[in-house]
Every structure is written in structure tokens, then in C-alpha cells.
Coordinates of C-alpha atoms and ligand atoms in Angstrom, one line a residue:
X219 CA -4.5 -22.7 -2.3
X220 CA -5.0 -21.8 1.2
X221 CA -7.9 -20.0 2.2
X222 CA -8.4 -18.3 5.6
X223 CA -11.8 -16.9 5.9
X224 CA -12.9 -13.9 7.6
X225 CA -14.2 -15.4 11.1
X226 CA -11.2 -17.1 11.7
X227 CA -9.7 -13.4 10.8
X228 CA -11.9 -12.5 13.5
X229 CA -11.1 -14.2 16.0
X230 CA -7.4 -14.1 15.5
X231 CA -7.8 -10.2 16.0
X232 CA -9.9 -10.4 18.7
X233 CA -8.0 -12.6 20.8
X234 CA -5.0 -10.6 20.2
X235 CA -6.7 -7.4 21.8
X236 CA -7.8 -9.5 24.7
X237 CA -4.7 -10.8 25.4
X238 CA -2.1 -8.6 24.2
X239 CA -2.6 -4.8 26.0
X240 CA -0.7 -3.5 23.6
X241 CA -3.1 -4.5 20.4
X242 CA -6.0 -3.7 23.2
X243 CA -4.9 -0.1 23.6
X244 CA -4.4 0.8 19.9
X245 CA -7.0 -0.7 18.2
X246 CA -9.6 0.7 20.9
X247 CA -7.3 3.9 20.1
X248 CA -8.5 3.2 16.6
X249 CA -12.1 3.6 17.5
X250 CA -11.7 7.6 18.8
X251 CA -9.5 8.5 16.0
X252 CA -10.2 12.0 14.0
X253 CA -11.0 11.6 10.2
X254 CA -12.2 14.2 7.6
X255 CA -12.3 14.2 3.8
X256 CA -11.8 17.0 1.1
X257 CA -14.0 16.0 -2.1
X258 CA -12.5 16.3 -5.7
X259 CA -14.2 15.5 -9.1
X260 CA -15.5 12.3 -8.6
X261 CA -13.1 11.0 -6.0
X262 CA -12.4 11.9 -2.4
X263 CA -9.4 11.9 -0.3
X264 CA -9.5 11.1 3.6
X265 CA -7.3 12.0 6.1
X266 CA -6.6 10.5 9.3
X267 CA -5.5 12.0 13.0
X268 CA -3.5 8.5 14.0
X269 CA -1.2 9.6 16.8
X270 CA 0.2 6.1 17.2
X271 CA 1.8 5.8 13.8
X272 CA 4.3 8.9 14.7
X273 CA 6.9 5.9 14.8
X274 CA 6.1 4.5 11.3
X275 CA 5.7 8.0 9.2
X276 CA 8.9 9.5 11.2
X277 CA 11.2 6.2 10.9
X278 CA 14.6 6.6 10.1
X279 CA 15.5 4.1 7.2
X280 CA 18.9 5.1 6.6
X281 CA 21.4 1.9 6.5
X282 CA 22.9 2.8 9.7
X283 CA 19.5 3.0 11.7
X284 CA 18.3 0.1 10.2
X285 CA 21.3 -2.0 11.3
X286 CA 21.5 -0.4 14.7
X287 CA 18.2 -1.7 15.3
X288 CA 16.6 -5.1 16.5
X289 CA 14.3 -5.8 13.4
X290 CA 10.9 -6.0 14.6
X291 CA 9.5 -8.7 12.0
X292 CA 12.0 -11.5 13.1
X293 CA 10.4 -13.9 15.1
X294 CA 12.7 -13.8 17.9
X295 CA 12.2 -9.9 18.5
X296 CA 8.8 -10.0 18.6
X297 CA 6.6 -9.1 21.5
X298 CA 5.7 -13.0 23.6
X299 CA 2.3 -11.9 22.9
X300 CA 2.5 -11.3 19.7
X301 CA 0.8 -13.9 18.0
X302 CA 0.6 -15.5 14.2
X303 CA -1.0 -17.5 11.6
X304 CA 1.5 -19.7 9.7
X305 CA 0.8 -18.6 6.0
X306 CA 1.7 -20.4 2.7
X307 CA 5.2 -20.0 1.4
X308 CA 7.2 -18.9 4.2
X309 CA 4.8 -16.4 6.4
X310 CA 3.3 -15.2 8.9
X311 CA 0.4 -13.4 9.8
X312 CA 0.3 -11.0 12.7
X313 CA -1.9 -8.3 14.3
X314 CA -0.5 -5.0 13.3
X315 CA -0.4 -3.0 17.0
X316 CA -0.5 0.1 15.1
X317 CA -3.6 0.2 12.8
X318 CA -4.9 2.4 10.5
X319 CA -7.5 0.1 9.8
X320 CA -9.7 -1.3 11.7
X321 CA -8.2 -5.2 10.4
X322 CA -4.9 -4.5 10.3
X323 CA -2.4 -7.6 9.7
X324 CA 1.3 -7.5 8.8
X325 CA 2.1 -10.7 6.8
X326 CA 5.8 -10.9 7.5
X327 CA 8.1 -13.6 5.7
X328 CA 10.1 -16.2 8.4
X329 CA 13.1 -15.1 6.6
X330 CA 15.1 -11.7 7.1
X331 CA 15.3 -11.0 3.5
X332 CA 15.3 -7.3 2.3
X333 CA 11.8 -6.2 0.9
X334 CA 11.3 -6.6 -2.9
X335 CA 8.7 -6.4 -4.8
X336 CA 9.7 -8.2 -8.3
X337 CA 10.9 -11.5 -6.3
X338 CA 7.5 -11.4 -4.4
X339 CA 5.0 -10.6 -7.1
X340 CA 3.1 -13.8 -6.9
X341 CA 3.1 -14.4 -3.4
X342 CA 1.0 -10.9 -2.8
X343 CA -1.1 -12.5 -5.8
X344 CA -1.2 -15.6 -4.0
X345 CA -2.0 -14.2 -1.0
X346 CA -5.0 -11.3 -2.0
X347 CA -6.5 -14.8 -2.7
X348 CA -5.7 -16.7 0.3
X349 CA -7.4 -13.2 2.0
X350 CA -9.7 -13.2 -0.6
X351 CA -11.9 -9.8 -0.5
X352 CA -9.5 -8.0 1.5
X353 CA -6.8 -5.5 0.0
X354 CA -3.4 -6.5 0.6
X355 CA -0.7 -4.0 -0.1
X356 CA 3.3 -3.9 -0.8
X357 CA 5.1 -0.3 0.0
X358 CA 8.7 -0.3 -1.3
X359 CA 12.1 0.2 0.5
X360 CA 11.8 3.8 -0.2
X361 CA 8.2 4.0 -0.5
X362 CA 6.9 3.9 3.1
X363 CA 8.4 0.5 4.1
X364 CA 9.2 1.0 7.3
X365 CA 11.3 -2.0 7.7
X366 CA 12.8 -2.4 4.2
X367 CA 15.1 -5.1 5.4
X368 CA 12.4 -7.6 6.1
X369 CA 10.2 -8.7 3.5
X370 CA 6.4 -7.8 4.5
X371 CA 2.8 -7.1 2.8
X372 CA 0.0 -5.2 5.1
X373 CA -3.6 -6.6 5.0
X374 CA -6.8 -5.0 5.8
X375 CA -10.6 -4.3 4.8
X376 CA -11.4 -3.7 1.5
X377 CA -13.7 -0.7 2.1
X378 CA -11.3 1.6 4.2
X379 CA -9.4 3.2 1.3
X380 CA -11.6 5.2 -1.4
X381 CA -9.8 3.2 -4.1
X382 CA -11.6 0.0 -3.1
X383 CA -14.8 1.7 -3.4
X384 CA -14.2 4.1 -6.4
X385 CA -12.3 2.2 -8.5
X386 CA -15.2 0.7 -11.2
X387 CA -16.4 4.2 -10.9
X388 CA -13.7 5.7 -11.7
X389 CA -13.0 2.9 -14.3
X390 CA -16.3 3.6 -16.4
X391 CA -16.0 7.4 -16.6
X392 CA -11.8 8.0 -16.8
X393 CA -10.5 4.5 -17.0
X394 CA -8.1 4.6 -20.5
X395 CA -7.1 1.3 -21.5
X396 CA -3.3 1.2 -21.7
X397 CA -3.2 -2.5 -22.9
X398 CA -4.6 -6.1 -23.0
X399 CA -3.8 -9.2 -24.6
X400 CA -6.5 -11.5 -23.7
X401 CA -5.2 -12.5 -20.6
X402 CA -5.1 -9.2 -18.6
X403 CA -6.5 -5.5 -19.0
X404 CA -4.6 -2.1 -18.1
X405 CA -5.9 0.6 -17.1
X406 CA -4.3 4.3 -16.0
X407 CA -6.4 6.8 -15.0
X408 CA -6.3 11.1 -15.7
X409 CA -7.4 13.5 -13.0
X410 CA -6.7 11.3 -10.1
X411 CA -3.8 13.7 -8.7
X412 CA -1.7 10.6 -7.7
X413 CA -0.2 7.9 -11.0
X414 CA -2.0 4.5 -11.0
X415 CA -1.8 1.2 -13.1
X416 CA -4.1 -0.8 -12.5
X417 CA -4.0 -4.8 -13.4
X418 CA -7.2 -6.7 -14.3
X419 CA -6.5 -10.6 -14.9
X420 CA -8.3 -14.0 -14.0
X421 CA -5.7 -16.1 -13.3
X422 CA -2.8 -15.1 -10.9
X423 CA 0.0 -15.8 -13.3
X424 CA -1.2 -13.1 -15.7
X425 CA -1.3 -10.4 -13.2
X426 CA 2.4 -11.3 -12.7
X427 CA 3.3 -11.4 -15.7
X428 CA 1.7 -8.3 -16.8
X429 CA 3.7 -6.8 -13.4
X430 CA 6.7 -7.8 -14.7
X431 CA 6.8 -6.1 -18.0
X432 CA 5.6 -2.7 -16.5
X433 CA 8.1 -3.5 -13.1
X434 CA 11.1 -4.0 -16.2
X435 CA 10.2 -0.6 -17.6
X436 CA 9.9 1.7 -14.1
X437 CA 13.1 -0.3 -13.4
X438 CA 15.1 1.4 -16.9
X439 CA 13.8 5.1 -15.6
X440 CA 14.8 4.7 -11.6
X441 CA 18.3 2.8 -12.8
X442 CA 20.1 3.9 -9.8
X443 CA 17.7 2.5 -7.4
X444 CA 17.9 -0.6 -5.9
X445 CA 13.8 -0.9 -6.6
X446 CA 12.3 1.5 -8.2
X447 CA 10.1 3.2 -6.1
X448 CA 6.4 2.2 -6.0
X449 CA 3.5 1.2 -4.0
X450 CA 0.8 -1.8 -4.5
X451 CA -2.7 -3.0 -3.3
X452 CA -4.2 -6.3 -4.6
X453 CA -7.5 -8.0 -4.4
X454 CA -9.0 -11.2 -5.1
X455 CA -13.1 -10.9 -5.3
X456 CA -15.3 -12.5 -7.6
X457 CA -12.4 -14.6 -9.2
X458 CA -10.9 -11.6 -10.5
X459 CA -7.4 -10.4 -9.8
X460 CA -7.1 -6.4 -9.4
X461 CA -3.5 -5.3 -9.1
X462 CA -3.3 -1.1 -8.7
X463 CA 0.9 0.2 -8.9
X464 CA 1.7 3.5 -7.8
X465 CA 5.2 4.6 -9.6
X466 CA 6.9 6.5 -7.4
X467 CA 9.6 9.3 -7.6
X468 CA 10.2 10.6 -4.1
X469 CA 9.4 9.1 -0.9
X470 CA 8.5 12.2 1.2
X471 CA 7.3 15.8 0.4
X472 CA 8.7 18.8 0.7
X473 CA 6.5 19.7 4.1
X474 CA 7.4 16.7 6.0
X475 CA 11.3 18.5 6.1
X476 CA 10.2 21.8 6.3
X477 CA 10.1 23.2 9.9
X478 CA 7.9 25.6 12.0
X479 CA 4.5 26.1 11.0
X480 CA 5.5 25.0 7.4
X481 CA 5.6 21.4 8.5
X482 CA 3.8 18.5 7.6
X483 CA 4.8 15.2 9.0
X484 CA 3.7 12.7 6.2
X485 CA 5.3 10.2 4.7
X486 CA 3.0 8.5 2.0
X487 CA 3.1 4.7 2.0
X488 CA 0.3 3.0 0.0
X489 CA -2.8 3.8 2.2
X490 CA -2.1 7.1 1.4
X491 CA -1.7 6.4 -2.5
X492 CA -5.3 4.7 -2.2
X493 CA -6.8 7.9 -0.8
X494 CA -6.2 8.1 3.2
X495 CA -3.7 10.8 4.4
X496 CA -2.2 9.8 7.8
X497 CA -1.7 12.8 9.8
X498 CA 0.0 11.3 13.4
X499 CA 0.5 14.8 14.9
X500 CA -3.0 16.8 15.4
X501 CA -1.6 19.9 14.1
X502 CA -1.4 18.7 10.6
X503 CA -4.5 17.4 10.6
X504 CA -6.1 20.5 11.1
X505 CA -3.9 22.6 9.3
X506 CA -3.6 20.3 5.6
X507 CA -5.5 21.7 2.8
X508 CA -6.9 20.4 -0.4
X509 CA -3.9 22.3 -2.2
X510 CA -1.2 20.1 0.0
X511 CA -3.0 16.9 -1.0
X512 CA -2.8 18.1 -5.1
X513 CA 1.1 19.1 -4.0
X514 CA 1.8 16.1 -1.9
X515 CA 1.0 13.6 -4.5
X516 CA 2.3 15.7 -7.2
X517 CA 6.0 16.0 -5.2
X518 CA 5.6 11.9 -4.7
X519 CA 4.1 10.5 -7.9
X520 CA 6.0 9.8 -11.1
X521 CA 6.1 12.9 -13.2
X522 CA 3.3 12.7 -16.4
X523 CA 6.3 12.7 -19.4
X524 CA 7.6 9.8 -17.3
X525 CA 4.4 8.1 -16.7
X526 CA 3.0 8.4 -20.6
X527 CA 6.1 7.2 -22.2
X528 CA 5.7 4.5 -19.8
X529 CA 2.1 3.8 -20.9
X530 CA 3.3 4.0 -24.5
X531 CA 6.1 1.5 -23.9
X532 CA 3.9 -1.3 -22.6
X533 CA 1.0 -0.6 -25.0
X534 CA 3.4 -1.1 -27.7
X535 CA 4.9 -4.3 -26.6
X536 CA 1.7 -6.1 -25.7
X537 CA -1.0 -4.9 -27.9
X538 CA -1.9 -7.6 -30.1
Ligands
LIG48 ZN1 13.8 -9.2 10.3

């Protein structure tokens, strides 16, 4: 297993924003950025005023913009200065020169090969462990992927989104155990506005596994979709796997078509399923309100019939 630890992380970064005046400009950008949070019953929700991701959270992803475009992932359309790590299994590493965080990596594959999350499972497994402590994350074709023809994961630090931070918290006081067998633990959570199934294992191939059952059931309820929609964020610390999903039924809200002062321009990929809103135009950032959060992720998430039957499905399957 390949490991790449978090100096040479470091220094990969750093000599990307000294040498390449676009990574310079945005990640000092990054430093000046407006955040806020609104606090709900035991969990809080950030929002962020990111002006430079107006290209990501507005990108068309229709078929015919995506094939009238130059895909930014393959190697030959990338910036000369654009830099990368060669990864295990066919990727890449490279400085994200839009960051929300303040780490912000794109791990693209070498291939153009359309994003999927069931033929990729274990290399995000594999690869929360070659970041070990950091939280790499998976948005779906329709679920905030803003190049859905070009297989990618997103990497940053693991104490950025509230999940990272809540998440044994939240465990211990509305954790419910929707199945286990030994090998892995699941876990869904009530009163967190947005779904979430969250994989516990010890070894890799039982995350995956586990993945697979619950990716075979979301599949049977979105059958007209190439993927069912979903989000993901996986870490490796303290030789435990943690897999969180985010079922998905719409891609964007309501607000981000609505026009005039009705308008909100957000378009919820996985940061913003593990608790940080990314507001690009400053308008929205001032104007959102704890009730467009509840709405937002109400509009986006899997609806609660949906979800339970779910639950119920793979408790019955696996439970011992
Ligand atoms: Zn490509």
C-alpha cells in the first residue's frame, strides 16, 4: 500500500502556489474568504463566501456541454504548471486551483473514463488509506461532479467539514445501528436534515462490500439513472475504515433556478452534504437562512419512506 504522508503533501502544495500563479492567487484567495455557521441540535452547518467556485456550482453538465468542451482532467489539457503525484492504480494527484479547503487535491484517473462510483469503490478505500487521516470524497455524475466524464475523487483536511468532527458525537447520542455482521457496522442517523450511511469496517474489503449491497439497493429505486445519485467521504485513521453515503434524489434545489431575489446559486456536491454550504456569489451568502439549509437538503436528499425501506432492506439481508 502506498502511503504519502502529510509533509510531502506539503510541500507538493506549496510548490504549486509558488510556481503556478494561478494556485498562488486562489489559495491566498482562500485565506480572505467569508464563513458563518447557523447552529442546529447538536450539529452545525457552515457556509462559505467562495467567489472562485462560480464555475464549478454553475457548470453546465448537459451531454452537449460536456462534449463541446476540452476536459480539464486529461493530462494533455492541463495547465504546464499544473503539476502531479503519480498515485497507485492509474492516478494522479493534483492541486485543486479552486479550493474550498485549505488542502485541496483532485486525484484524477490517467484514463478518460466516465465517473462511477460502484467500479471505483475500492480505489477511494484504497486511497483514504494511502491519504491516511485525510477525507477523500466521490460526488456522482449528477451529484456535483463537475466533470462526470472523467473519473475523479477530491482530497482534503479532515477537520474542515463538521462531519469529520461530529461524527462520534453524533454517533453516541443518534447513531441507530442499521446493520453489522462482524465484519462492518452501519449506522443512519435521525435529525441530521440531510440522509447518511455511514460504513465502519477494519479492513478495506469489507467497507466495499458492505458498499455494494447498499450501492445494489439505491440502484433498484433510481432505475432510470445511469448512477444513482449519491455523494461519499472516506477516511482511514486509527486502522479504521469510515465510509459516510449521501443518497441522493435531485442534484440542485429549487432556489438555484429560481430568479430575482428568489435565487440561490448552490449546487450541493459532497462538502455541502458534510456540512459546508458554498455560497460563490456574496449575495446568497448574506441572504441564506437556517430555513433554506432544512429546505435545501430536504429538496436534495432521498425522501424518509425511500431511505427507511432502504435501511430495512439491508438490515434484513445482513443481520446475522
Ligand atoms: Zn478527461
Amino acid at each position: 500500500m502506498q502511503k504519502i504522508n502529510k509533509e510531502n503533501l506539503h510541500t507538493f502544495l506549496n510548490e504549486q502556489k509558488e510556481n503556478w500563479p494561478l494556485a498562488k492567487m486562489n489559495y491566498s484567495g482562500l485565506e480572505k474568504v467569508e464563513e458563518k455557521e447557523f447552529q442546529f441540535e447538536g450539529f452545525k452547518i457552515k457556509v462559505q463566501f467562495n467567489p472562485e467556485r462560480i464555475k464549478s456550482t454553475a457548470a453546465k453538465i448537459g451531454k452537449d456541454d460536456i462534449q463541446k468542451r476540452a476536459c480539464f482532467l486529461c493530462e494533455e489539457n492541463r495547465p504546464e504548471l499544473q503539476t502531479k503525484i503519480e498515485l497507485e492504480n492509474n492516478y494522479s494527484l493534483l492541486v485543486n486551483p479552486f479550493p474550498i479547503l485549505k488542502e485541496h487535491f483532485t486525484i484524477a484517473k490517467n484514463d478518460h473514463i466516465d465517473q462511477s462510483f460502484i467500479n471505483h469503490i475500492g480505489d477511494l478505500v484504497n486511497l483514504a488509506e494511502t491519504l491516511e487521516g485525510y477525507s477523500v470524497f466521490y460526488n456522482g455524475p449528477k451529484s456535483g461532479a463537475s466533470a462526470p466524464d472523467h473519473m475523479h475523487f477530491q482530497a482534503g483536511e479532515n477537520n474542515f467539514m463538521p462531519i469529520d468532527t461530529e461524527y462520534f458525537e453524533r454517533k453516541k447520542n443518534y447513531g441507530k445501528l442499521v446493520t453489522w455482521n462482524g465484519r462492518f457496522e452501519v449506522y443512519r442517523f435521525n435529525h441530521y436534515l440531510r440522509k447518511m450511511l455511514s460504513i465502519e469496517a477494519d479492513r478495506a474489503q469489507d467497507i466495499v462490500s458492505a458498499s455494494k449491497i447498499f450501492y445494489r439497493f439505491l440502484e433498484k429505486v433510481q432505475a432510470d439513472e445511469k448512477e444513482p445519485m449519491l455523494n461519499a467521504i472516506c477516511v482511514y485513521k486509527n486502522n479504521k475504515y469510515r465510509l459516510h453515503i449521501f443518497p441522493r434524489k435531485q442534484h440542485r434545489p429549487s432556489q438555484f433556478f429560481a430568479k430575482g431575489n428568489e435565487q440561490l446559486l448552490i449546487s450541493p456536491g459532497a462538502v455541502d452534504m458534510g456540512g459546508v454550504f458554498i455560497t460563490p456569489r456574496k449575495e446568497d451568502f448574506d441572504k441564506i437562512t437556517k430555513e433554506d439549509i432544512v429546505d435545501i437538503y430536504k429538496q436534495v436528499s432521498l425522501d424518509d419512506l425511500v431511505f427507511d425501506k432502504l435501511c430495512q432492506d439491508f438490515t434484513k439481508l445482513v443481520m446475522p
